[in-house]
C-alpha atoms as one frame of an Amber mdcrd trajectory, in Angstrom:
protein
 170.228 168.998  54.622 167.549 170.015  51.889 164.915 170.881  55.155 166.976
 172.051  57.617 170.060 174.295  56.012 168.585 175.218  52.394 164.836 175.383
  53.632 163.961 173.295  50.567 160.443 171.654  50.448 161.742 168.933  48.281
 164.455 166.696  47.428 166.482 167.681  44.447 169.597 165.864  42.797 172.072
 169.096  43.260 171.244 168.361  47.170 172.254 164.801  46.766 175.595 165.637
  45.175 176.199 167.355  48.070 175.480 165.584  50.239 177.756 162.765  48.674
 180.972 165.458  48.517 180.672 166.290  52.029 180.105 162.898  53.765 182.328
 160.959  51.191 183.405 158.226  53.990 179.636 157.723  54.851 178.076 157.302
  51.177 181.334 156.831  48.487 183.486 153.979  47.845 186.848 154.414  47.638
 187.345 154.767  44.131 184.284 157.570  43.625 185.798 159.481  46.668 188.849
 159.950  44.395 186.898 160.625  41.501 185.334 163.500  42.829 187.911 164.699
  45.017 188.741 168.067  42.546 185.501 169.438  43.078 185.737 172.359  45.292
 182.873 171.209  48.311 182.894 174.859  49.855 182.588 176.771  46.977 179.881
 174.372  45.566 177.884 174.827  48.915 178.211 178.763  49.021 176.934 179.103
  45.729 174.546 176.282  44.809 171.384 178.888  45.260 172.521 180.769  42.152
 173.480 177.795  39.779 170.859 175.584  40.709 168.461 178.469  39.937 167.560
 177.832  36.185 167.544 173.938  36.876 164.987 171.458  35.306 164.056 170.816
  39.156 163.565 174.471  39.847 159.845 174.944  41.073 157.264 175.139  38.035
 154.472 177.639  38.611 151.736 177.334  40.777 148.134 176.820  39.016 144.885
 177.702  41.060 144.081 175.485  43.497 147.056 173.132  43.153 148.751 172.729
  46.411 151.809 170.661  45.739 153.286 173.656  43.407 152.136 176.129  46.347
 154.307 174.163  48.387 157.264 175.121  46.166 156.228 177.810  45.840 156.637
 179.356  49.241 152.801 179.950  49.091 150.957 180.787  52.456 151.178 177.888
  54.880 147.591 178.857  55.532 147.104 178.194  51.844 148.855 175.045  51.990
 147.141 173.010  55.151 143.610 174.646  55.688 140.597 174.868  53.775 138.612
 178.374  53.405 134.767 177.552  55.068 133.427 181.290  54.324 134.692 181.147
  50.371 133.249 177.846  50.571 129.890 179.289  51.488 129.925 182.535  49.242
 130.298 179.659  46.251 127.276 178.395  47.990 128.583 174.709  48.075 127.595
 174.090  51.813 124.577 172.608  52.798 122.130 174.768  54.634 121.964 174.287
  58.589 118.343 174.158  60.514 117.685 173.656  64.243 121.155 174.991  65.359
 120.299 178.625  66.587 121.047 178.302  70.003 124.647 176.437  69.395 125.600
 178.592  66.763 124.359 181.932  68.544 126.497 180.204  71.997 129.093 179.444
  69.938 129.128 183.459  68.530 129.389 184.495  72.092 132.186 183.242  73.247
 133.886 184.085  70.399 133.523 188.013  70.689 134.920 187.180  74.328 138.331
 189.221  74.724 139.885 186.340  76.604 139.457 182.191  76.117 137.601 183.174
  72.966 137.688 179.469  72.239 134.202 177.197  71.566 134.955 173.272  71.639
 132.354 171.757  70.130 131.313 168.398  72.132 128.820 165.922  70.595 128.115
 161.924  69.578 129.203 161.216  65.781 126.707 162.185  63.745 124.767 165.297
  65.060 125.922 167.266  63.245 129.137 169.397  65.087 130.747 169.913  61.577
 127.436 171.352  59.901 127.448 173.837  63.078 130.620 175.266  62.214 129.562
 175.502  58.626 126.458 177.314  59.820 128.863 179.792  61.429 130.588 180.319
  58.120 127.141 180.751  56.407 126.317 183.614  59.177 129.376 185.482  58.266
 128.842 185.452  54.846 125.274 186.589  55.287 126.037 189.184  57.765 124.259
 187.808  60.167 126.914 188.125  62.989 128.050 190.918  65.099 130.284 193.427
  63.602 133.189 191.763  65.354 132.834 189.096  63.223 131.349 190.457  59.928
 135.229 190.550  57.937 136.173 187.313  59.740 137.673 184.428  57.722 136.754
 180.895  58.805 140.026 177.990  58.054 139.596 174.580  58.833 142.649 173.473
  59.499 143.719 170.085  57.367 145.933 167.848  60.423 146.705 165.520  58.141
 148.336 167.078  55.908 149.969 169.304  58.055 151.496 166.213  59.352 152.367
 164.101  56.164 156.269 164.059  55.272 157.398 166.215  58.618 158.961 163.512
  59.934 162.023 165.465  60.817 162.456 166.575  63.976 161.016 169.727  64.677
 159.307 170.444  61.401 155.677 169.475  62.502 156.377 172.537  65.067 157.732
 174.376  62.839 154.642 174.720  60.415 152.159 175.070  63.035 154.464 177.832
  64.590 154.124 179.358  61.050 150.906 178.605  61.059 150.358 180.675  64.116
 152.187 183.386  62.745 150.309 183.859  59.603 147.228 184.101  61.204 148.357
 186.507  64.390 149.625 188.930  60.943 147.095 188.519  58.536 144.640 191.699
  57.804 141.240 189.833  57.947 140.786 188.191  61.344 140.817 184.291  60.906
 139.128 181.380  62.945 140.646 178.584  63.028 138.713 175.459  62.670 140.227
 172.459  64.021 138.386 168.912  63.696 138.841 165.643  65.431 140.652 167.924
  68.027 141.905 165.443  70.300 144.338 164.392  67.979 146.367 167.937  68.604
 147.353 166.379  72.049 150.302 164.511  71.266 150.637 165.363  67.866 154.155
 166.178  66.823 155.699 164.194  70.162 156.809 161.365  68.474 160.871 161.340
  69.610 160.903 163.945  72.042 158.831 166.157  69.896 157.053 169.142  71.496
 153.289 168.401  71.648 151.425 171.094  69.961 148.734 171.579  72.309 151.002
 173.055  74.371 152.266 175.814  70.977 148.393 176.669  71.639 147.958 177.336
  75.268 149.350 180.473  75.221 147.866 181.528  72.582 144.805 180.249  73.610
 144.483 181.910  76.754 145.573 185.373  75.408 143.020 185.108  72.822 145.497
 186.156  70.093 144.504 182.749  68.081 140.352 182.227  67.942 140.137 178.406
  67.586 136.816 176.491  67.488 137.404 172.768  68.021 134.987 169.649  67.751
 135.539 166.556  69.105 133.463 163.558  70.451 132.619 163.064  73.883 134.767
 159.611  74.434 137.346 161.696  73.285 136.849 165.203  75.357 136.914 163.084
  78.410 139.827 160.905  77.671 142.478 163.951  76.473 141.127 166.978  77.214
 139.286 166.512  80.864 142.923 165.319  81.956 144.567 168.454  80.703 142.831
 170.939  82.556 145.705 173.783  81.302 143.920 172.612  77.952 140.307 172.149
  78.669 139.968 175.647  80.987 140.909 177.756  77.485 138.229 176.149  75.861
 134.359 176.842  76.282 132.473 173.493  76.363 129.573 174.086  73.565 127.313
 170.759  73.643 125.627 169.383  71.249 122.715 167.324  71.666 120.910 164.514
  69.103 117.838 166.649  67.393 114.779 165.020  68.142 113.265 163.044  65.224
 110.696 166.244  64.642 113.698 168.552  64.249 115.774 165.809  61.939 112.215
 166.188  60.174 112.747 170.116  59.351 116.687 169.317  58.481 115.829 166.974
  56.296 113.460 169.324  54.586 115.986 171.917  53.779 118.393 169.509  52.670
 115.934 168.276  50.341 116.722 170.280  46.855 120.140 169.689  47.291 119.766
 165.568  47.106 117.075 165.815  44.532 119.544 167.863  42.217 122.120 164.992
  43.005 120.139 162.015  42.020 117.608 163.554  39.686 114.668 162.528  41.084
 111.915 163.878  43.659 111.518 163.148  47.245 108.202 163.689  48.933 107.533
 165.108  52.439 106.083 161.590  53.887 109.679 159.721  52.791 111.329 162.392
  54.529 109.437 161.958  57.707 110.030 158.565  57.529 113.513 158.812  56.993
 113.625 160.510  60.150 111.275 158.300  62.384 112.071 154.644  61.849 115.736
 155.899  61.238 115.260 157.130  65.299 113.307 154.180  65.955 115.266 151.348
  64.630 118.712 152.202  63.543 119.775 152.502  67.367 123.771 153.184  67.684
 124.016 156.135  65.414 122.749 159.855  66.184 120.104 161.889  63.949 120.817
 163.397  61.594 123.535 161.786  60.358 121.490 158.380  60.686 118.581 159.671
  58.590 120.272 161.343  55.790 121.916 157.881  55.270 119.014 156.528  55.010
 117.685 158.660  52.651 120.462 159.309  50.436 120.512 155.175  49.864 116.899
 155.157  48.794 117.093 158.018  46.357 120.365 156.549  44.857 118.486 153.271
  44.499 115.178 154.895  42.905 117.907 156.509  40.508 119.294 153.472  39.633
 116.049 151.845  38.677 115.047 154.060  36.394 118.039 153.338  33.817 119.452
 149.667  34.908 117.538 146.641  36.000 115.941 145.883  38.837 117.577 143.544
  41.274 114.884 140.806  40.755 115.449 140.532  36.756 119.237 140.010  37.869
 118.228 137.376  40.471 116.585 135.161  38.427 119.519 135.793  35.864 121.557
 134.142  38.463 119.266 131.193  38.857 119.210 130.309  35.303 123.112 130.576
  35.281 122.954 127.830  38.079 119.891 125.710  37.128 121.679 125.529  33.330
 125.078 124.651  35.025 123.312 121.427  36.699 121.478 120.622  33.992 124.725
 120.429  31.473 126.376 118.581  34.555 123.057 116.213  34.620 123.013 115.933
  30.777 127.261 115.007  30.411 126.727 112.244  33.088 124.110 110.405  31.472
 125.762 110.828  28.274 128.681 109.155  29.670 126.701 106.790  31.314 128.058
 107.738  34.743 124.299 107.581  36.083 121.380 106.570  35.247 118.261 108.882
  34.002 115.934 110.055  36.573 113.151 112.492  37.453 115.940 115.211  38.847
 116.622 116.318  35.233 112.720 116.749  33.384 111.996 118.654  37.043 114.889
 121.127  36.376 113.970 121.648  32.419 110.815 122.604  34.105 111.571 124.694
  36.561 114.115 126.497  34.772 111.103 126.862  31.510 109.074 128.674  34.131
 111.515 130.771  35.177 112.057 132.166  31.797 108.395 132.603  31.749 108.570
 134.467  35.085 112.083 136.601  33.536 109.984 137.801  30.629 107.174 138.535
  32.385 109.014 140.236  34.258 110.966 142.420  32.110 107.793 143.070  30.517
 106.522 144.563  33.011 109.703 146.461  34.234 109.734 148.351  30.561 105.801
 149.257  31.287 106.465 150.187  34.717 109.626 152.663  33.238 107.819 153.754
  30.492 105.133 155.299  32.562 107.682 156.433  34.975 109.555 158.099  32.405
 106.398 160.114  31.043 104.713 160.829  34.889 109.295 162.658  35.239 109.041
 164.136  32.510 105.247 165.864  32.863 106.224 166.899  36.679 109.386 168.804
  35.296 106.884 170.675  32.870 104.905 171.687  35.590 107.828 172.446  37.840
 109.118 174.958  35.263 105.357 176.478  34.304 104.572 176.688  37.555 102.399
 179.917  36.771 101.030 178.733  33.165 100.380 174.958  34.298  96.993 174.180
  33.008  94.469 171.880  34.228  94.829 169.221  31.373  98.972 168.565  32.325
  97.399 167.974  36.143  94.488 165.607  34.382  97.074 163.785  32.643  99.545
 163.331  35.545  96.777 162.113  37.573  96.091 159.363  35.006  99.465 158.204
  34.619  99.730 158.257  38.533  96.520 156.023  38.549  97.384 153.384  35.483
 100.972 153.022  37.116  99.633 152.160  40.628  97.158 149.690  38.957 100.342
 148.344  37.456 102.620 148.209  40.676  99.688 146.128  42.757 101.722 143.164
  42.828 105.465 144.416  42.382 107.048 147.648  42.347 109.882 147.778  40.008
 110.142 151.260  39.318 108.995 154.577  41.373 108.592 157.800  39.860 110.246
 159.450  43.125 111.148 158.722  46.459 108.649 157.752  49.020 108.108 156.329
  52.796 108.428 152.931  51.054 111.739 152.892  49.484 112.729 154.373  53.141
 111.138 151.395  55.068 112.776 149.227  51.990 116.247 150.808  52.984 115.554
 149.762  56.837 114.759 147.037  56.583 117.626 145.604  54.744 119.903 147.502
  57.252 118.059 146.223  60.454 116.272 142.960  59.065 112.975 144.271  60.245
 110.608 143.156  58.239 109.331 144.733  55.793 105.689 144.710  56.702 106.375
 145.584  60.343 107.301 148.766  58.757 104.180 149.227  57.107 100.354 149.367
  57.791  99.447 145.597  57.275 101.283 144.657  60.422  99.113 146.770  62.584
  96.292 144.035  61.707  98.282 141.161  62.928  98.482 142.783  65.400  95.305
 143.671  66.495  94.158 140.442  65.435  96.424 138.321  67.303  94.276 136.533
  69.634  92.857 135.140  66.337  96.127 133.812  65.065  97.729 132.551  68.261
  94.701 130.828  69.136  94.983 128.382  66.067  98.040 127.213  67.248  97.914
 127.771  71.108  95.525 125.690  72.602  93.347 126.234  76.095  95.113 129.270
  76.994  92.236 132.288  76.370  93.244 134.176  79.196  97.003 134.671  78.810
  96.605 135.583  75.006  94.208 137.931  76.365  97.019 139.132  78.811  99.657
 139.615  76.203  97.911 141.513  73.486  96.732 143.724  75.816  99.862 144.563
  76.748 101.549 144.635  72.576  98.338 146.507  72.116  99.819 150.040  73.740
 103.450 149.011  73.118 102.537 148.580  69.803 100.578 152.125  69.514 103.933
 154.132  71.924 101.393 154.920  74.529 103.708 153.180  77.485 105.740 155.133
  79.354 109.249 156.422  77.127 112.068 154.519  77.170 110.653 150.928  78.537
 110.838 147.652  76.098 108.208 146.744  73.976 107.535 143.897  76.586 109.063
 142.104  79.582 106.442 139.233  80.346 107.348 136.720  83.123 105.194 133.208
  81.685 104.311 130.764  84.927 102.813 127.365  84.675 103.144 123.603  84.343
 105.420 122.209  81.431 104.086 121.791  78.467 100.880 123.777  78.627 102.221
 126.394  75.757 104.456 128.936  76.914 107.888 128.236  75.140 105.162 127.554
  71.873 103.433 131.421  72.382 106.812 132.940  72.357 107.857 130.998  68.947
 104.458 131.400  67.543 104.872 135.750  68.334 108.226 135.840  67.053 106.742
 134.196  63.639 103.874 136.468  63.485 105.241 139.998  64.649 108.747 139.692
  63.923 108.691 137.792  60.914 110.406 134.304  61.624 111.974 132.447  64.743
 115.470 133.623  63.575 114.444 137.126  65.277 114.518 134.852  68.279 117.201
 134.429  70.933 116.743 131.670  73.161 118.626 131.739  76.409 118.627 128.699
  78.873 119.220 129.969  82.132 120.093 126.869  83.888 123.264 127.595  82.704
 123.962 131.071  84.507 123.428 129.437  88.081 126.448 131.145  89.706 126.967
 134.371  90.091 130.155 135.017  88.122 128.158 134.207  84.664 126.843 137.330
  83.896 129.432 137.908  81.950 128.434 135.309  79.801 125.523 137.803  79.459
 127.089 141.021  78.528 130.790 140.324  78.356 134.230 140.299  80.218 135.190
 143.133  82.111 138.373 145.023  81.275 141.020 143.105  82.596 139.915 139.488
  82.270 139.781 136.898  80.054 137.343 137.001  76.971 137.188 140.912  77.325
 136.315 142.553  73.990 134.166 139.612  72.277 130.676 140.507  73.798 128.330
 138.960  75.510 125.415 136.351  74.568 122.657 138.656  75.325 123.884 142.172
  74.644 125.808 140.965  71.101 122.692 139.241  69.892 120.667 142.499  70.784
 123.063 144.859  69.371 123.025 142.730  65.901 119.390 142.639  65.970 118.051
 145.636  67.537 114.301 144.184  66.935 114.056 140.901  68.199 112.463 138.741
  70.732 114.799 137.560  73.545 113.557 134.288  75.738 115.172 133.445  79.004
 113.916 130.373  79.704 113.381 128.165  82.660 114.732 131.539  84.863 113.657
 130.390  88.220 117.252 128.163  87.685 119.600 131.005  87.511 121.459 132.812
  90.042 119.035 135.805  91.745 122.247 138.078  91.595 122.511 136.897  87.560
 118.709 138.519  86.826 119.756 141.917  88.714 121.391 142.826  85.105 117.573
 143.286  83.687 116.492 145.942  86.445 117.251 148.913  83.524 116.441 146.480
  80.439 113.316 146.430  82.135 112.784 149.898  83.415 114.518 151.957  80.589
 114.881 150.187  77.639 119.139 150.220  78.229 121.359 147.491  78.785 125.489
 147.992  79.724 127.753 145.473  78.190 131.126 144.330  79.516 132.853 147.352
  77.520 130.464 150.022  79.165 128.898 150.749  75.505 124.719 151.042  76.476
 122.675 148.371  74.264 119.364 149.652  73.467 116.591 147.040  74.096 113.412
 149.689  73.229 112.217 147.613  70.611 112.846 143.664  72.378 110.114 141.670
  74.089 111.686 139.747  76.778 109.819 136.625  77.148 110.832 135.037  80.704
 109.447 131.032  81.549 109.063 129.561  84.833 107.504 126.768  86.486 107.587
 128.375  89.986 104.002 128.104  91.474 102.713 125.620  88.985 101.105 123.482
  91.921  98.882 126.725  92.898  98.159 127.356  89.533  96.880 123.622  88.906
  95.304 123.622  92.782  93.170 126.934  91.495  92.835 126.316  87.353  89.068
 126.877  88.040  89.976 130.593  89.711  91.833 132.461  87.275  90.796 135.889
  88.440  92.244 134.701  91.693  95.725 133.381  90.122  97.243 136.910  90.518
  97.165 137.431  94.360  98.046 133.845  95.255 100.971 133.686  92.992 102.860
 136.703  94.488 104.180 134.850  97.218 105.439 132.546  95.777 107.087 134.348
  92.799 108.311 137.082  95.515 110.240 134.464  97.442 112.489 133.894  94.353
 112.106 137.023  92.230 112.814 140.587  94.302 109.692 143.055  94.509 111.658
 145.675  92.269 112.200 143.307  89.523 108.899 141.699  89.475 106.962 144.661
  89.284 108.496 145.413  86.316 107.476 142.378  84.302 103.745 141.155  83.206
 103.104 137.987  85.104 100.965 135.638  82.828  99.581 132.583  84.373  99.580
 129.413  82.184  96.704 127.387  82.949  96.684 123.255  82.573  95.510 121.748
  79.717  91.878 120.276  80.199  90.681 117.014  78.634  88.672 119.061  75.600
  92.193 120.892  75.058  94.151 117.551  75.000  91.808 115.991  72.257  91.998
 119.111  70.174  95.869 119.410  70.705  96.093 115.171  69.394  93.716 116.297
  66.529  96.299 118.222  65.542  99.348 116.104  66.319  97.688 112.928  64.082
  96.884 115.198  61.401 100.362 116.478  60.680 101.451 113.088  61.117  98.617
 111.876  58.334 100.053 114.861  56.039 103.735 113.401  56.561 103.229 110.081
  55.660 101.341 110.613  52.342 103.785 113.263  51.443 106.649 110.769  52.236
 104.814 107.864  50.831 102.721 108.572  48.714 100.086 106.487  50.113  96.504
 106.619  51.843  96.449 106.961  55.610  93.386 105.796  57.843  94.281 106.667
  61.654  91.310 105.162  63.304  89.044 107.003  66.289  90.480 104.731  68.639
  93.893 105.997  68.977  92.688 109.295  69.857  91.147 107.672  73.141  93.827
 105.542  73.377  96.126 108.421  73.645  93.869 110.748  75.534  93.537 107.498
  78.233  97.493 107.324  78.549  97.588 111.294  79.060  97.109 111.024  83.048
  99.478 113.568  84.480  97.833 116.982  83.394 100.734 118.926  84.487 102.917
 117.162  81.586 100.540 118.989  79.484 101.708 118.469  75.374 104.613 117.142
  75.917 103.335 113.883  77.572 101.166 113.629  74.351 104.406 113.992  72.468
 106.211 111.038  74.721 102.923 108.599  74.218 103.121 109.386  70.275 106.991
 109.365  69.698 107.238 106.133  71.993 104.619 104.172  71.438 102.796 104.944
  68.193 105.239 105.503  66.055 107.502 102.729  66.573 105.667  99.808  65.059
 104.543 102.173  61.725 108.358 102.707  61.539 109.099  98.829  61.646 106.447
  98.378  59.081 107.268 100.857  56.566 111.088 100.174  57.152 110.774  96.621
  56.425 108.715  97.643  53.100 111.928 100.111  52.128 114.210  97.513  52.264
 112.695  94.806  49.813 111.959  97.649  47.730 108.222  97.491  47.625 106.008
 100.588  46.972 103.374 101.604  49.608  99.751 102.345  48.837  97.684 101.730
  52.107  99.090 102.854  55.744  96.655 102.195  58.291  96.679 102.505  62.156
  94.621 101.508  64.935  94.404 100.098  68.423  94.465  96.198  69.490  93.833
  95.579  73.275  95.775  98.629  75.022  98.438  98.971  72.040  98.835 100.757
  69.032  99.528  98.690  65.707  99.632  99.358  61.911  99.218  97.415  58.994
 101.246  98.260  55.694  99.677  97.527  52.254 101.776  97.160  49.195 100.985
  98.847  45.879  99.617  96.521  43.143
């Protein structure tokens, strides 16, 4: 009654009365019904206007700016649900808009059209549709449209709010009608901004409702109302392409992701406006960063959006840091906390006499007496560090503001300060004077769990110094660590071809001879630990329906929605090394899926969303022509041409000439003895740390092992079966038999006796 007879825009208690005398059988007992009964119910309703009028719930006065007493008010509807863009920009509150000359000059266009003057702004979240239509609203204010536009008056229209409390039938329609109305009468032409437009279709059609994209089409197409609508492309395809009355009054205005050059110039002129926010300075170099690894390693989001995250998180955090703590001060708070929590647990226990004293409690008073030492040492060194800081902020503002009268002693001093705090930040930054390209790569890192130095310049020398590093662990295999850096050589300096992986390398060879090792030992060294590594075993994708294992159920079946091995474990880490190994066992129809991971860097997961593998290595092992590659070890040069065949029969031509092939060549005796050197001397490092005892391993057992080794194409791991089943064994009796009677070791000592291994077991005096 309140909305639909008296027009009311809120619920008062004279309405309620009324409602109560004129439905008394509905809302009254018996015994109220008679109560009330002598009120007159007609003359009450024909003159409740007038003595209502002076009541405590009359509507109080409107203040600026407050919308709920405009509401009451009978303000403007326009007033009420939409938001002014051109005052906005006169106040100079919006942020400036670069790179968008040709949208926003497209975009003018059709909007001085007579007909369908209606731009529908179409791009990816995040590129930045919303700061094109407040780029049109700076234009306007600046003058710098055509005349037909110069008065114009740019609304965005507020959908929620139009919607909130119309739950009445009809009275969603009823304000956009009004809506409509206001602006078809109002003096100053208005543009109507509506975001998130897809939400129009259907809107208001809850219980028979009218939908209110079909209020607009009329107006639309007479070009009485000049909308400008922005939506996403999932979106424009799924409501508006299937409303073609819709989509034909609307001009399609795309917009595309800025390249990370142009995100480069937006960031510059949005620059000023984050330094005033946080209150500190950003150089040029972070801001090129922000836009470059942002492009290059934040895959799934658009530029610019992506980079001025980025950006706006490191200057918030250099902020922070130069009034609270740094996070390491609070991290070894926290481990005091704990340590001191164990140690009172430790201390009440032997107190009690619930244990008895041991070394675990003097080792934690240590450790937690050096990490005081390391706490005030490191405060110490955080209040240097902010002192400086302080002094180099507060010189830089003096020159800022005597730009004209700075003399050359203020730039003497700032370059001392700048010197004596970098001799102090060496070892540990705590605090930066402003924001820089490491604080970015510090913010990307966190987000992407790149490593840190990847992001930097000291992991260009890993790799260009990888032979070195894989060739202390990798053993007899020159030419295929040749092969690969080669290759992680130009992917590592972008000189391949756009859009391919950083790798896809198919390994072939006899087990054991390395190639599972190489991949572990390159995930360790370039991607900072084997956790970066996904490991799939292929022998279990050997019929064709489990690909989508891979990438995930199809609509319609079961498991649709939870992702896919593969495709979730390169969408959670975008920078990883992936390993399918022992491929030659899957399914040929299985390995078609890598054709485009291969070829352009994209993989499609169950849910059609595109998984961007630009910065994976894809590591693939085989043993398929092992026998040619053992028959010709002495021919590597040759290895290339006679392993085609063979690889061909299994692998299709397309697919294999998109993948490195890297021949694993058998380990030679030389290799073998240097590879059991190395076994025995992590062994001889185990047992005196787990012992605490001296360890002779006598020059026999390396022959003795070396002698067993007689299949070459076993490689390591028949070393490992000749150590793990017959050496070990009887120095496990030994020592076992020593740890039960509770004897302390001093001598371990093994050796050879006829054609087996034995070891002798000393006690300590």
């Amino acid at each position: 009654m309140a909305s639909a007879e008296m027009d009311h825009s809120q619920l008062r208690g004279g309405v309620m009365l009324l409602t109560l005398l004129l439905s008394p059988m509905r809302y009254l007992t018996p015994a109220a019904s008679r109560l009330l009964s002598p009120v007159n119910r007609e003359l009450l309703r024909q003159n409740f206007a007038d003595w209502t009028a002076d009541s405590a719930e009359a509507p109080r006065v409107a203040k600026a700016g407050d919308k709920t007493a405009a509401a009451t008010n009978g303000e403007s509807l326009l007033a009420r649900y939409a938001s002014n863009m051109t005052e906005q920009a006169r106040k100079g509150t919006l942020d400036p808009v670069l790179c968008r000359d040709e949208e926003i000059d497209l975009m003018i266009d059709i909007l001085c059209r007579r007909r369908k003057n209606n731009p529908i702004v179409v791009g990816e979240a995040g590129v930045g549709k919303s700061a094109l239509i407040e780029g049109l609203a700076l234009r306007i204010v600046d003058g710098q449209v055509p005349e037909k536009l110069c008065n114009s008056e740019l609304m965005t229209l507020d959908l929620g709010a139009l919607q909130a409390g119309a739950a009445v039938k009809g009275e969603f329609e009823k304000r956009f009608k009004g809506i409509m109305a206001e602006v078809a009468q109002s003096a100053t032409p208005i543009i109507l901004f509506i975001d998130e437009a897809h939400t129009l279709i259907g809107a208001g059609n809850q219980q028979g409702g009218l939908d209110i994209s079909n209020l607009l089409k009329p107006a639309l197409a007479r070009g009485e109302l000049k909308t400008i609508a922005a939506t996403t492309w999932s979106e424009y395809k799924k409501y508006f392409e299937k409303d073609a009355a819709l989509s034909r009054r609307f001009q399609l205005v795309k917009v595309s992701e800025p390249s990370a050059e142009e995100a480069t110039v937006i960031m510059r002129g949005l620059r000023t406006i984050y330094e005033k926010a946080h209150g500190v300075l950003i150089d040029d170099e972070a801001l090129q960063a922000s836009a470059v690894l942002s492009d290059r390693y934040l895959s799934g989001r658009q530029l610019p959006d992506k980079a001025i995250d980025v950006l706006d998180t490191a200057a918030a955090r250099v902020a922070i840091n130069l009034t609270s703590a740094p996070r390491q001060v609070s991290a070894l708070k926290t481990q005091l906390h704990q340590q001191a929590m164990e140690i009172q647990m430790l201390e009440r226990e032997q107190r009690l006499n619930l244990s008895q004293p041991d070394e675990r409690l003097s080792v934690l008073q240590q450790q937690r007496a050096e990490i005081e030492q390391q706490l005030a040492d490191l405060n110490a060194s955080w209040q240097t560090q902010q002192q400086l800081v302080q002094q180099i902020i507060a010189l830089r503002a003096e020159l800022l503001t005597q730009e004209e009268n700075a003399t050359e002693e203020q730039a003497i001093n700032l370059a001392a300060l700048g010197a004596e705090l970098e001799q102090l930040q060496q070892h540990q930054t705590l605090v930066s004077p402003h924001v820089d390209k490491h604080q970015i790569a510090a913010v990307i890192a966190e987000w992407t769990g790149v490593p840190l130095n990847r992001l930097s310049q000291s992991e260009l020398s890993v790799v260009t110094e990888l032979p070195t590093y894989l060739g202390e662990q990798i053993k007899g295999q020159e030419t295929a660590i040749h092969c690969l850096h080669q290759h992680l050589l130009t992917a590592r300096a972008d000189l391949r071809r756009p859009g391919r992986p950083m790798g896809a390398f198919l390994l072939v060879g006899p087990s054991g001879v390395g190639k599972t090792e190489t991949v572990l030992q390159i995930s360790e060294l370039l991607y900072g630990g084997r956790h970066y590594l996904t490991t799939i075993n292929m022998s279990e994708f050997q019929e064709k329906h489990t690909v989508s294992r891979l990438i995930g159920s199809p609509p319609g079946y079961v498991g649709y929605g939870e992702g896919g091995v593969l495709t979730e474990a390169i969408r959670q880490k975008p920078y990883s090394v992936v390993l399918l190994d022992e491929v030659e066992k899957a399914h040929p129809d299985v390995l078609n899926l890598f054709y485009q991971a291969f070829d352009k860097g994209e993989l499609a997961d169950g849910e059609g969303r595109i998984i961007d593998c630009k910065n994976v290595v894809f590591f693939l092992t085989s043993n398929l022509g092992y026998q040619t590659i053992v028959d010709h070890a002495e021919q590597p040069e040759l290895l290339g041409e006679l392993l085609y065949p063979e690889l061909a029969a299994f692998f299709k031509p397309a697919l294999l000439a998109r993948m490195e092939v890297v021949p694993y060549l058998p380990l030679g005796k030389d290799t073998l003895q240097t590879i059991i050197h190395g076994k025995l001397k992590r062994l001889d490092n185990l047992l005196r740390q787990r012992f605490n005892a001296e360890v002779v391993i006598e020059p026999e057992v390396i022959e003795e092992i070396l002698l067993r080794a007689t299949r070459a194409e076993n490689g390591a791991r028949m070393l490992e079966s000749i150590i793990d089943g017959a050496l070990l064994p009887p120095v496990s009796l030994l020592l076992l038999q020593k740890m039960a009677a509770g004897t302390a070791i001093s001598h371990i000592r093994i050796a050879t006796e006829g054609n087996a291994f034995t070891a002798q077991v000393e006690e300590a005096l």
